[in-house]
PDB file of N, CA and C in Angstrom:
ATOM      1  N   MET B  70       0.829  -1.191   0.002  1.00 54.00           N
ATOM      2  CA  MET B  70      -0.002   0.005  -0.006  1.00 54.00           C
ATOM      3  C   MET B  70       0.867   1.244  -0.006  1.00 54.00           C
ATOM      4  N   GLN B  71       1.840   1.299   0.931  1.00 53.00           N
ATOM      5  CA  GLN B  71       2.686   2.484   1.021  1.00 53.00           C
ATOM      6  C   GLN B  71       3.507   2.629  -0.262  1.00 53.00           C
ATOM      7  N   ARG B  72       3.972   1.517  -0.812  1.00 54.00           N
ATOM      8  CA  ARG B  72       4.751   1.579  -2.049  1.00 54.00           C
ATOM      9  C   ARG B  72       3.899   2.127  -3.188  1.00 54.00           C
ATOM     10  N   THR B  73       2.633   1.715  -3.258  1.00 54.00           N
ATOM     11  CA  THR B  73       1.722   2.216  -4.302  1.00 54.00           C
ATOM     12  C   THR B  73       1.513   3.707  -4.154  1.00 54.00           C
ATOM     13  N   LEU B  74       1.304   4.183  -2.917  1.00 55.00           N
ATOM     14  CA  LEU B  74       1.079   5.617  -2.663  1.00 55.00           C
ATOM     15  C   LEU B  74       2.329   6.412  -3.027  1.00 55.00           C
ATOM     16  N   ILE B  75       3.483   5.914  -2.653  1.00 53.00           N
ATOM     17  CA  ILE B  75       4.733   6.623  -2.984  1.00 53.00           C
ATOM     18  C   ILE B  75       4.928   6.661  -4.501  1.00 53.00           C
ATOM     19  N   GLY B  76       4.648   5.550  -5.169  1.00 55.00           N
ATOM     20  CA  GLY B  76       4.731   5.509  -6.632  1.00 55.00           C
ATOM     21  C   GLY B  76       3.772   6.479  -7.284  1.00 55.00           C
ATOM     22  N   LEU B  77       2.577   6.567  -6.747  1.00 55.00           N
ATOM     23  CA  LEU B  77       1.576   7.500  -7.270  1.00 55.00           C
ATOM     24  C   LEU B  77       2.062   8.928  -7.158  1.00 55.00           C
ATOM     25  N   ILE B  78       2.533   9.284  -5.986  1.00 56.00           N
ATOM     26  CA  ILE B  78       3.015  10.657  -5.775  1.00 56.00           C
ATOM     27  C   ILE B  78       4.169  10.974  -6.689  1.00 56.00           C
ATOM     28  N   LEU B  79       5.121  10.060  -6.798  1.00 53.00           N
ATOM     29  CA  LEU B  79       6.252  10.288  -7.673  1.00 53.00           C
ATOM     30  C   LEU B  79       5.855  10.427  -9.143  1.00 53.00           C
ATOM     31  N   SER B  80       4.964   9.564  -9.586  1.00 57.00           N
ATOM     32  CA  SER B  80       4.538   9.634 -10.990  1.00 57.00           C
ATOM     33  C   SER B  80       3.742  10.904 -11.268  1.00 57.00           C
ATOM     34  N   LEU B  81       2.956  11.353 -10.289  1.00 51.00           N
ATOM     35  CA  LEU B  81       2.187  12.593 -10.481  1.00 51.00           C
ATOM     36  C   LEU B  81       3.110  13.820 -10.461  1.00 51.00           C
ATOM     37  N   LEU B  82       4.166  13.771  -9.685  1.00 50.00           N
ATOM     38  CA  LEU B  82       5.103  14.889  -9.647  1.00 50.00           C
ATOM     39  C   LEU B  82       5.885  15.008 -10.934  1.00 50.00           C
ATOM     40  N   LEU B  83       6.062  13.907 -11.647  1.00 51.00           N
ATOM     41  CA  LEU B  83       6.815  13.907 -12.898  1.00 51.00           C
ATOM     42  C   LEU B  83       5.968  14.281 -14.096  1.00 51.00           C
ATOM     43  N   LEU B  84       4.653  14.394 -13.931  1.00 50.00           N
ATOM     44  CA  LEU B  84       3.767  14.763 -15.025  1.00 50.00           C
ATOM     45  C   LEU B  84       3.963  16.221 -15.374  1.00 50.00           C
ATOM     46  N   PRO B  85       3.622  16.603 -16.598  1.00 48.00           N
ATOM     47  CA  PRO B  85       3.602  18.025 -16.914  1.00 48.00           C
ATOM     48  C   PRO B  85       2.634  18.709 -15.965  1.00 48.00           C
ATOM     49  N   GLN B  86       2.724  20.021 -15.876  1.00 45.00           N
ATOM     50  CA  GLN B  86       1.887  20.769 -14.942  1.00 45.00           C
ATOM     51  C   GLN B  86       0.433  20.377 -15.088  1.00 45.00           C
ATOM     52  N   ALA B  87      -0.219  20.127 -13.946  1.00 45.00           N
ATOM     53  CA  ALA B  87      -1.610  19.710 -13.954  1.00 45.00           C
ATOM     54  C   ALA B  87      -2.512  20.839 -14.434  1.00 45.00           C
ATOM     55  N   ARG B  88      -3.633  20.437 -14.975  1.00 48.00           N
ATOM     56  CA  ARG B  88      -4.629  21.434 -15.385  1.00 48.00           C
ATOM     57  C   ARG B  88      -5.249  22.067 -14.172  1.00 48.00           C
ATOM     58  N   GLY B  89      -5.954  23.147 -14.354  1.00 47.00           N
ATOM     59  CA  GLY B  89      -6.552  23.844 -13.231  1.00 47.00           C
ATOM     60  C   GLY B  89      -7.741  23.101 -12.652  1.00 47.00           C
ATOM     61  N   ALA B  90      -8.050  23.408 -11.414  1.00 48.00           N
ATOM     62  CA  ALA B  90      -9.201  22.778 -10.777  1.00 48.00           C
ATOM     63  C   ALA B  90     -10.460  23.118 -11.554  1.00 48.00           C
ATOM     64  N   GLY B  91     -11.367  22.182 -11.619  1.00 59.00           N
ATOM     65  CA  GLY B  91     -12.599  22.408 -12.354  1.00 59.00           C
ATOM     66  C   GLY B  91     -12.668  21.610 -13.629  1.00 59.00           C
ATOM     67  N   ASP B  92     -11.552  21.004 -14.042  1.00 84.00           N
ATOM     68  CA  ASP B  92     -11.566  20.144 -15.209  1.00 84.00           C
ATOM     69  C   ASP B  92     -12.323  18.865 -14.907  1.00 84.00           C
ATOM     70  N   SER B  93     -12.801  18.206 -15.955  1.00 93.00           N
ATOM     71  CA  SER B  93     -13.476  16.947 -15.769  1.00 93.00           C
ATOM     72  C   SER B  93     -12.701  15.835 -16.465  1.00 93.00           C
ATOM     73  N   PHE B  94     -12.796  14.660 -15.929  1.00 97.00           N
ATOM     74  CA  PHE B  94     -12.061  13.493 -16.416  1.00 97.00           C
ATOM     75  C   PHE B  94     -13.025  12.338 -16.516  1.00 97.00           C
ATOM     76  N   THR B  95     -13.244  11.823 -17.698  1.00 97.00           N
ATOM     77  CA  THR B  95     -14.225  10.775 -17.920  1.00 97.00           C
ATOM     78  C   THR B  95     -13.593   9.406 -17.922  1.00 97.00           C
ATOM     79  N   LEU B  96     -14.145   8.537 -17.093  1.00 97.00           N
ATOM     80  CA  LEU B  96     -13.712   7.162 -16.971  1.00 97.00           C
ATOM     81  C   LEU B  96     -14.775   6.274 -17.581  1.00 97.00           C
ATOM     82  N   SER B  97     -14.420   5.562 -18.644  1.00 97.00           N
ATOM     83  CA  SER B  97     -15.392   4.714 -19.355  1.00 97.00           C
ATOM     84  C   SER B  97     -15.553   3.356 -18.680  1.00 97.00           C
ATOM     85  N   ALA B  98     -16.680   2.733 -18.932  1.00 95.00           N
ATOM     86  CA  ALA B  98     -16.931   1.385 -18.431  1.00 95.00           C
ATOM     87  C   ALA B  98     -15.892   0.415 -18.987  1.00 95.00           C
ATOM     88  N   GLU B  99     -15.469   0.626 -20.202  1.00 96.00           N
ATOM     89  CA  GLU B  99     -14.440  -0.223 -20.817  1.00 96.00           C
ATOM     90  C   GLU B  99     -13.128  -0.134 -20.037  1.00 96.00           C
ATOM     91  N   GLN B 100     -12.731   1.062 -19.652  1.00 96.00           N
ATOM     92  CA  GLN B 100     -11.504   1.240 -18.853  1.00 96.00           C
ATOM     93  C   GLN B 100     -11.674   0.568 -17.476  1.00 96.00           C
ATOM     94  N   TRP B 101     -12.835   0.735 -16.877  1.00 94.00           N
ATOM     95  CA  TRP B 101     -13.089   0.191 -15.553  1.00 94.00           C
ATOM     96  C   TRP B 101     -13.161  -1.333 -15.563  1.00 94.00           C
ATOM     97  N   ALA B 102     -13.487  -1.934 -16.686  1.00 94.00           N
ATOM     98  CA  ALA B 102     -13.649  -3.364 -16.791  1.00 94.00           C
ATOM     99  C   ALA B 102     -12.306  -4.121 -16.724  1.00 94.00           C
ATOM    100  N   LEU B 103     -11.211  -3.400 -16.890  1.00 92.00           N
ATOM    101  CA  LEU B 103      -9.894  -4.023 -16.796  1.00 92.00           C
ATOM    102  C   LEU B 103      -9.613  -4.457 -15.361  1.00 92.00           C
ATOM    103  N   PRO B 104      -8.761  -5.459 -15.154  1.00 92.00           N
ATOM    104  CA  PRO B 104      -8.437  -5.856 -13.779  1.00 92.00           C
ATOM    105  C   PRO B 104      -7.935  -4.668 -12.979  1.00 92.00           C
ATOM    106  N   ARG B 105      -8.361  -4.577 -11.715  1.00 92.00           N
ATOM    107  CA  ARG B 105      -8.047  -3.403 -10.911  1.00 92.00           C
ATOM    108  C   ARG B 105      -7.029  -3.715  -9.814  1.00 92.00           C
ATOM    109  N   SER B 106      -6.119  -2.800  -9.639  1.00 94.00           N
ATOM    110  CA  SER B 106      -5.178  -2.764  -8.521  1.00 94.00           C
ATOM    111  C   SER B 106      -4.810  -1.312  -8.383  1.00 94.00           C
ATOM    112  N   GLY B 107      -4.175  -0.969  -7.285  1.00 91.00           N
ATOM    113  CA  GLY B 107      -3.764   0.427  -7.092  1.00 91.00           C
ATOM    114  C   GLY B 107      -2.847   0.892  -8.201  1.00 91.00           C
ATOM    115  N   SER B 108      -1.872   0.088  -8.570  1.00 91.00           N
ATOM    116  CA  SER B 108      -0.950   0.516  -9.614  1.00 91.00           C
ATOM    117  C   SER B 108      -1.607   0.559 -10.985  1.00 91.00           C
ATOM    118  N   ALA B 109      -2.559  -0.340 -11.241  1.00 93.00           N
ATOM    119  CA  ALA B 109      -3.264  -0.320 -12.530  1.00 93.00           C
ATOM    120  C   ALA B 109      -4.135   0.915 -12.637  1.00 93.00           C
ATOM    121  N   LEU B 110      -4.786   1.306 -11.536  1.00 94.00           N
ATOM    122  CA  LEU B 110      -5.679   2.460 -11.576  1.00 94.00           C
ATOM    123  C   LEU B 110      -4.949   3.760 -11.785  1.00 94.00           C
ATOM    124  N   ILE B 111      -3.761   3.925 -11.190  1.00 92.00           N
ATOM    125  CA  ILE B 111      -3.042   5.176 -11.379  1.00 92.00           C
ATOM    126  C   ILE B 111      -2.444   5.296 -12.768  1.00 92.00           C
ATOM    127  N   HIS B 112      -2.490   4.203 -13.536  1.00 93.00           N
ATOM    128  CA  HIS B 112      -2.063   4.290 -14.935  1.00 93.00           C
ATOM    129  C   HIS B 112      -3.206   4.623 -15.888  1.00 93.00           C
ATOM    130  N   LEU B 113      -4.441   4.623 -15.366  1.00 95.00           N
ATOM    131  CA  LEU B 113      -5.583   5.067 -16.179  1.00 95.00           C
ATOM    132  C   LEU B 113      -5.573   6.572 -16.229  1.00 95.00           C
ATOM    133  N   ALA B 114      -5.489   7.138 -17.432  1.00 95.00           N
ATOM    134  CA  ALA B 114      -5.341   8.581 -17.581  1.00 95.00           C
ATOM    135  C   ALA B 114      -6.394   9.390 -16.819  1.00 95.00           C
ATOM    136  N   PRO B 115      -7.694   9.059 -16.845  1.00 97.00           N
ATOM    137  CA  PRO B 115      -8.637   9.891 -16.128  1.00 97.00           C
ATOM    138  C   PRO B 115      -8.385   9.933 -14.612  1.00 97.00           C
ATOM    139  N   ILE B 116      -8.017   8.804 -14.042  1.00 96.00           N
ATOM    140  CA  ILE B 116      -7.753   8.770 -12.597  1.00 96.00           C
ATOM    141  C   ILE B 116      -6.450   9.489 -12.294  1.00 96.00           C
ATOM    142  N   ARG B 117      -5.417   9.190 -13.069  1.00 95.00           N
ATOM    143  CA  ARG B 117      -4.109   9.823 -12.877  1.00 95.00           C
ATOM    144  C   ARG B 117      -4.226  11.353 -12.982  1.00 95.00           C
ATOM    145  N   ASP B 118      -4.886  11.831 -14.026  1.00 95.00           N
ATOM    146  CA  ASP B 118      -5.013  13.261 -14.246  1.00 95.00           C
ATOM    147  C   ASP B 118      -5.865  13.943 -13.186  1.00 95.00           C
ATOM    148  N   ALA B 119      -6.932  13.286 -12.761  1.00 96.00           N
ATOM    149  CA  ALA B 119      -7.796  13.856 -11.715  1.00 96.00           C
ATOM    150  C   ALA B 119      -7.036  13.919 -10.394  1.00 96.00           C
ATOM    151  N   MET B 120      -6.258  12.888 -10.106  1.00 94.00           N
ATOM    152  CA  MET B 120      -5.495  12.916  -8.863  1.00 94.00           C
ATOM    153  C   MET B 120      -4.378  13.984  -8.910  1.00 94.00           C
ATOM    154  N   ALA B 121      -3.787  14.180 -10.072  1.00 93.00           N
ATOM    155  CA  ALA B 121      -2.768  15.227 -10.209  1.00 93.00           C
ATOM    156  C   ALA B 121      -3.404  16.606  -9.947  1.00 93.00           C
ATOM    157  N   ASP B 122      -4.607  16.830 -10.489  1.00 93.00           N
ATOM    158  CA  ASP B 122      -5.333  18.080 -10.232  1.00 93.00           C
ATOM    159  C   ASP B 122      -5.657  18.218  -8.754  1.00 93.00           C
ATOM    160  N   TRP B 123      -6.107  17.131  -8.158  1.00 94.00           N
ATOM    161  CA  TRP B 123      -6.460  17.163  -6.735  1.00 94.00           C
ATOM    162  C   TRP B 123      -5.238  17.493  -5.883  1.00 94.00           C
ATOM    163  N   LEU B 124      -4.089  16.864  -6.173  1.00 92.00           N
ATOM    164  CA  LEU B 124      -2.857  17.139  -5.419  1.00 92.00           C
ATOM    165  C   LEU B 124      -2.401  18.591  -5.579  1.00 92.00           C
ATOM    166  N   ALA B 125      -2.653  19.166  -6.755  1.00 92.00           N
ATOM    167  CA  ALA B 125      -2.213  20.539  -7.037  1.00 92.00           C
ATOM    168  C   ALA B 125      -3.150  21.596  -6.478  1.00 92.00           C
ATOM    169  N   THR B 126      -4.288  21.191  -5.940  1.00 88.00           N
ATOM    170  CA  THR B 126      -5.298  22.133  -5.465  1.00 88.00           C
ATOM    171  C   THR B 126      -5.552  21.913  -3.989  1.00 88.00           C
ATOM    172  N   PRO B 127      -4.952  22.734  -3.121  1.00 83.00           N
ATOM    173  CA  PRO B 127      -5.134  22.552  -1.663  1.00 83.00           C
ATOM    174  C   PRO B 127      -6.615  22.566  -1.273  1.00 83.00           C
ATOM    175  N   ASP B 128      -6.983  21.670  -0.398  1.00 90.00           N
ATOM    176  CA  ASP B 128      -8.356  21.555   0.135  1.00 90.00           C
ATOM    177  C   ASP B 128      -9.411  21.260  -0.917  1.00 90.00           C
ATOM    178  N   ALA B 129      -8.999  20.735  -2.062  1.00 94.00           N
ATOM    179  CA  ALA B 129      -9.964  20.392  -3.118  1.00 94.00           C
ATOM    180  C   ALA B 129     -10.776  19.144  -2.731  1.00 94.00           C
ATOM    181  N   HIS B 130     -11.907  18.989  -3.376  1.00 95.00           N
ATOM    182  CA  HIS B 130     -12.738  17.795  -3.259  1.00 95.00           C
ATOM    183  C   HIS B 130     -12.776  17.129  -4.618  1.00 95.00           C
ATOM    184  N   MET B 131     -12.762  15.812  -4.586  1.00 97.00           N
ATOM    185  CA  MET B 131     -12.944  15.006  -5.799  1.00 97.00           C
ATOM    186  C   MET B 131     -14.426  14.661  -5.836  1.00 97.00           C
ATOM    187  N   VAL B 132     -15.064  14.974  -6.955  1.00 97.00           N
ATOM    188  CA  VAL B 132     -16.473  14.679  -7.124  1.00 97.00           C
ATOM    189  C   VAL B 132     -16.587  13.560  -8.166  1.00 97.00           C
ATOM    190  N   ILE B 133     -17.334  12.524  -7.819  1.00 98.00           N
ATOM    191  CA  ILE B 133     -17.627  11.429  -8.730  1.00 98.00           C
ATOM    192  C   ILE B 133     -19.040  11.646  -9.211  1.00 98.00           C
ATOM    193  N   GLN B 134     -19.184  11.945 -10.494  1.00 98.00           N
ATOM    194  CA  GLN B 134     -20.495  12.207 -11.076  1.00 98.00           C
ATOM    195  C   GLN B 134     -20.940  10.932 -11.803  1.00 98.00           C
ATOM    196  N   TYR B 135     -22.165  10.482 -11.527  1.00 97.00           N
ATOM    197  CA  TYR B 135     -22.683   9.244 -12.137  1.00 97.00           C
ATOM    198  C   TYR B 135     -24.168   9.400 -12.443  1.00 97.00           C
ATOM    199  N   SER B 136     -24.702   8.439 -13.217  1.00 97.00           N
ATOM    200  CA  SER B 136     -26.071   8.572 -13.696  1.00 97.00           C
ATOM    201  C   SER B 136     -27.130   8.266 -12.649  1.00 97.00           C
ATOM    202  N   GLY B 137     -26.781   7.522 -11.619  1.00 93.00           N
ATOM    203  CA  GLY B 137     -27.754   7.223 -10.569  1.00 93.00           C
ATOM    204  C   GLY B 137     -28.400   5.856 -10.674  1.00 93.00           C
ATOM    205  N   SER B 138     -28.073   5.103 -11.712  1.00 95.00           N
ATOM    206  CA  SER B 138     -28.616   3.741 -11.803  1.00 95.00           C
ATOM    207  C   SER B 138     -27.957   2.861 -10.744  1.00 95.00           C
ATOM    208  N   ASP B 139     -28.538   1.699 -10.469  1.00 95.00           N
ATOM    209  CA  ASP B 139     -27.951   0.793  -9.487  1.00 95.00           C
ATOM    210  C   ASP B 139     -26.520   0.431  -9.856  1.00 95.00           C
ATOM    211  N   THR B 140     -26.283   0.169 -11.133  1.00 95.00           N
ATOM    212  CA  THR B 140     -24.974  -0.219 -11.603  1.00 95.00           C
ATOM    213  C   THR B 140     -23.947   0.897 -11.404  1.00 95.00           C
ATOM    214  N   THR B 141     -24.288   2.104 -11.827  1.00 96.00           N
ATOM    215  CA  THR B 141     -23.331   3.192 -11.692  1.00 96.00           C
ATOM    216  C   THR B 141     -23.171   3.623 -10.232  1.00 96.00           C
ATOM    217  N   ASN B 142     -24.194   3.426  -9.406  1.00 96.00           N
ATOM    218  CA  ASN B 142     -24.056   3.715  -7.989  1.00 96.00           C
ATOM    219  C   ASN B 142     -23.024   2.771  -7.363  1.00 96.00           C
ATOM    220  N   LEU B 143     -23.076   1.480  -7.695  1.00 96.00           N
ATOM    221  CA  LEU B 143     -22.085   0.537  -7.200  1.00 96.00           C
ATOM    222  C   LEU B 143     -20.683   0.899  -7.717  1.00 96.00           C
ATOM    223  N   TRP B 144     -20.609   1.228  -9.000  1.00 96.00           N
ATOM    224  CA  TRP B 144     -19.337   1.585  -9.619  1.00 96.00           C
ATOM    225  C   TRP B 144     -18.740   2.822  -8.934  1.00 96.00           C
ATOM    226  N   ALA B 145     -19.559   3.841  -8.708  1.00 97.00           N
ATOM    227  CA  ALA B 145     -19.091   5.054  -8.043  1.00 97.00           C
ATOM    228  C   ALA B 145     -18.620   4.771  -6.625  1.00 97.00           C
ATOM    229  N   GLY B 146     -19.296   3.889  -5.932  1.00 97.00           N
ATOM    230  CA  GLY B 146     -18.881   3.496  -4.566  1.00 97.00           C
ATOM    231  C   GLY B 146     -17.553   2.775  -4.580  1.00 97.00           C
ATOM    232  N   GLU B 147     -17.358   1.883  -5.531  1.00 97.00           N
ATOM    233  CA  GLU B 147     -16.091   1.178  -5.645  1.00 97.00           C
ATOM    234  C   GLU B 147     -14.951   2.133  -5.991  1.00 97.00           C
ATOM    235  N   LEU B 148     -15.216   3.040  -6.921  1.00 97.00           N
ATOM    236  CA  LEU B 148     -14.208   4.045  -7.281  1.00 97.00           C
ATOM    237  C   LEU B 148     -13.866   4.893  -6.057  1.00 97.00           C
ATOM    238  N   GLN B 149     -14.857   5.280  -5.298  1.00 98.00           N
ATOM    239  CA  GLN B 149     -14.618   6.073  -4.086  1.00 98.00           C
ATOM    240  C   GLN B 149     -13.695   5.303  -3.136  1.00 98.00           C
ATOM    241  N   ASP B 150     -13.954   4.020  -2.944  1.00 97.00           N
ATOM    242  CA  ASP B 150     -13.117   3.195  -2.073  1.00 97.00           C
ATOM    243  C   ASP B 150     -11.665   3.149  -2.582  1.00 97.00           C
ATOM    244  N   TRP B 151     -11.500   2.995  -3.895  1.00 97.00           N
ATOM    245  CA  TRP B 151     -10.160   2.974  -4.470  1.00 97.00           C
ATOM    246  C   TRP B 151      -9.469   4.323  -4.310  1.00 97.00           C
ATOM    247  N   LEU B 152     -10.172   5.425  -4.479  1.00 97.00           N
ATOM    248  CA  LEU B 152      -9.546   6.732  -4.304  1.00 97.00           C
ATOM    249  C   LEU B 152      -9.067   6.934  -2.858  1.00 97.00           C
ATOM    250  N   VAL B 153      -9.828   6.425  -1.915  1.00 96.00           N
ATOM    251  CA  VAL B 153      -9.395   6.482  -0.517  1.00 96.00           C
ATOM    252  C   VAL B 153      -8.136   5.623  -0.331  1.00 96.00           C
ATOM    253  N   ALA B 154      -8.131   4.438  -0.924  1.00 95.00           N
ATOM    254  CA  ALA B 154      -6.962   3.566  -0.822  1.00 95.00           C
ATOM    255  C   ALA B 154      -5.730   4.210  -1.456  1.00 95.00           C
ATOM    256  N   LEU B 155      -5.939   5.047  -2.456  1.00 94.00           N
ATOM    257  CA  LEU B 155      -4.833   5.738  -3.122  1.00 94.00           C
ATOM    258  C   LEU B 155      -4.394   7.017  -2.418  1.00 94.00           C
ATOM    259  N   GLY B 156      -5.097   7.359  -1.331  1.00 93.00           N
ATOM    260  CA  GLY B 156      -4.630   8.464  -0.506  1.00 93.00           C
ATOM    261  C   GLY B 156      -5.513   9.685  -0.396  1.00 93.00           C
ATOM    262  N   ILE B 157      -6.640   9.709  -1.075  1.00 95.00           N
ATOM    263  CA  ILE B 157      -7.550  10.857  -0.935  1.00 95.00           C
ATOM    264  C   ILE B 157      -8.429  10.628   0.281  1.00 95.00           C
ATOM    265  N   PRO B 158      -8.455  11.570   1.216  1.00 96.00           N
ATOM    266  CA  PRO B 158      -9.292  11.391   2.417  1.00 96.00           C
ATOM    267  C   PRO B 158     -10.768  11.229   2.026  1.00 96.00           C
ATOM    268  N   ALA B 159     -11.446  10.330   2.722  1.00 96.00           N
ATOM    269  CA  ALA B 159     -12.859  10.066   2.415  1.00 96.00           C
ATOM    270  C   ALA B 159     -13.712  11.318   2.488  1.00 96.00           C
ATOM    271  N   ASP B 160     -13.372  12.231   3.402  1.00 96.00           N
ATOM    272  CA  ASP B 160     -14.188  13.431   3.521  1.00 96.00           C
ATOM    273  C   ASP B 160     -13.868  14.481   2.448  1.00 96.00           C
ATOM    274  N   HIS B 161     -12.993  14.133   1.494  1.00 96.00           N
ATOM    275  CA  HIS B 161     -12.696  14.986   0.349  1.00 96.00           C
ATOM    276  C   HIS B 161     -13.229  14.385  -0.940  1.00 96.00           C
ATOM    277  N   ILE B 162     -14.081  13.377  -0.801  1.00 97.00           N
ATOM    278  CA  ILE B 162     -14.665  12.731  -1.988  1.00 97.00           C
ATOM    279  C   ILE B 162     -16.194  12.839  -1.858  1.00 97.00           C
ATOM    280  N   ASP B 163     -16.827  13.332  -2.898  1.00 97.00           N
ATOM    281  CA  ASP B 163     -18.275  13.470  -2.933  1.00 97.00           C
ATOM    282  C   ASP B 163     -18.790  12.715  -4.163  1.00 97.00           C
ATOM    283  N   LYS B 164     -19.978  12.098  -4.002  1.00 97.00           N
ATOM    284  CA  LYS B 164     -20.645  11.484  -5.148  1.00 97.00           C
ATOM    285  C   LYS B 164     -21.831  12.342  -5.504  1.00 97.00           C
ATOM    286  N   HIS B 165     -22.069  12.483  -6.792  1.00 96.00           N
ATOM    287  CA  HIS B 165     -23.164  13.356  -7.270  1.00 96.00           C
ATOM    288  C   HIS B 165     -23.877  12.683  -8.437  1.00 96.00           C
ATOM    289  N   VAL B 166     -25.185  12.554  -8.312  1.00 97.00           N
ATOM    290  CA  VAL B 166     -26.003  12.006  -9.409  1.00 97.00           C
ATOM    291  C   VAL B 166     -26.298  13.120 -10.409  1.00 97.00           C
ATOM    292  N   SER B 167     -26.159  12.809 -11.684  1.00 96.00           N
ATOM    293  CA  SER B 167     -26.453  13.787 -12.741  1.00 96.00           C
ATOM    294  C   SER B 167     -27.264  13.106 -13.831  1.00 96.00           C
ATOM    295  N   ALA B 168     -28.372  13.724 -14.180  1.00 93.00           N
ATOM    296  CA  ALA B 168     -29.210  13.187 -15.272  1.00 93.00           C
ATOM    297  C   ALA B 168     -28.511  13.279 -16.607  1.00 93.00           C
ATOM    298  N   ASP B 169     -27.500  14.142 -16.715  1.00 94.00           N
ATOM    299  CA  ASP B 169     -26.759  14.300 -17.967  1.00 94.00           C
ATOM    300  C   ASP B 169     -25.626  13.289 -18.131  1.00 94.00           C
ATOM    301  N   GLN B 170     -25.344  12.516 -17.079  1.00 95.00           N
ATOM    302  CA  GLN B 170     -24.226  11.569 -17.127  1.00 95.00           C
ATOM    303  C   GLN B 170     -24.620  10.317 -17.902  1.00 95.00           C
ATOM    304  N   ALA B 171     -23.740   9.868 -18.779  1.00 94.00           N
ATOM    305  CA  ALA B 171     -23.977   8.663 -19.549  1.00 94.00           C
ATOM    306  C   ALA B 171     -23.945   7.424 -18.639  1.00 94.00           C
ATOM    307  N   GLU B 172     -24.663   6.399 -19.003  1.00 94.00           N
ATOM    308  CA  GLU B 172     -24.696   5.146 -18.229  1.00 94.00           C
ATOM    309  C   GLU B 172     -23.380   4.395 -18.275  1.00 94.00           C
ATOM    310  N   ASP B 173     -22.596   4.608 -19.309  1.00 95.00           N
ATOM    311  CA  ASP B 173     -21.375   3.804 -19.488  1.00 95.00           C
ATOM    312  C   ASP B 173     -20.109   4.579 -19.141  1.00 95.00           C
ATOM    313  N   ALA B 174     -20.241   5.570 -18.258  1.00 96.00           N
ATOM    314  CA  ALA B 174     -19.082   6.371 -17.863  1.00 96.00           C
ATOM    315  C   ALA B 174     -19.339   7.058 -16.514  1.00 96.00           C
ATOM    316  N   LEU B 175     -18.240   7.350 -15.827  1.00 97.00           N
ATOM    317  CA  LEU B 175     -18.283   8.206 -14.662  1.00 97.00           C
ATOM    318  C   LEU B 175     -17.412   9.406 -14.981  1.00 97.00           C
ATOM    319  N   THR B 176     -17.692  10.529 -14.344  1.00 97.00           N
ATOM    320  CA  THR B 176     -16.872  11.723 -14.536  1.00 97.00           C
ATOM    321  C   THR B 176     -16.300  12.124 -13.197  1.00 97.00           C
ATOM    322  N   LEU B 177     -14.988  12.357 -13.196  1.00 97.00           N
ATOM    323  CA  LEU B 177     -14.311  12.867 -12.013  1.00 97.00           C
ATOM    324  C   LEU B 177     -14.099  14.352 -12.164  1.00 97.00           C
ATOM    325  N   LEU B 178     -14.462  15.119 -11.141  1.00 96.00           N
ATOM    326  CA  LEU B 178     -14.307  16.569 -11.145  1.00 96.00           C
ATOM    327  C   LEU B 178     -13.505  16.949  -9.917  1.00 96.00           C
ATOM    328  N   VAL B 179     -12.616  17.940 -10.041  1.00 95.00           N
ATOM    329  CA  VAL B 179     -11.891  18.459  -8.890  1.00 95.00           C
ATOM    330  C   VAL B 179     -12.467  19.850  -8.603  1.00 95.00           C
ATOM    331  N   ARG B 180     -12.970  20.013  -7.389  1.00 93.00           N
ATOM    332  CA  ARG B 180     -13.613  21.274  -7.010  1.00 93.00           C
ATOM    333  C   ARG B 180     -12.973  21.846  -5.779  1.00 93.00           C
ATOM    334  N   ARG B 181     -12.851  23.152  -5.750  1.00 86.00           N
ATOM    335  CA  ARG B 181     -12.347  23.825  -4.540  1.00 86.00           C
ATOM    336  C   ARG B 181     -13.433  23.951  -3.523  1.00 86.00           C
TER     337      ARG B 181
END
């Protein structure tokens, strides 16, 4: 666990400058269907980029936007658990249902 977190921080620090807070990052069902581990998730561009934005924005919250179906609710909950395992405090992660969200994707938003 600690090795994964250290690897995440190092890889995020080596990225080009993160985009500003408020950007959105879309995670498709196809990407999520791949086998999951901490190191595999930080290599998924939407998660890696959202975490880089979160790290660059003091006191930011990560928002998981989903359609609200039973399937996406479970998916959003699992993603929330993984984000906590990767080092984002649980009280800095919010889930939000959106009627505009596609059924086959989740959107990560970084908000101040």
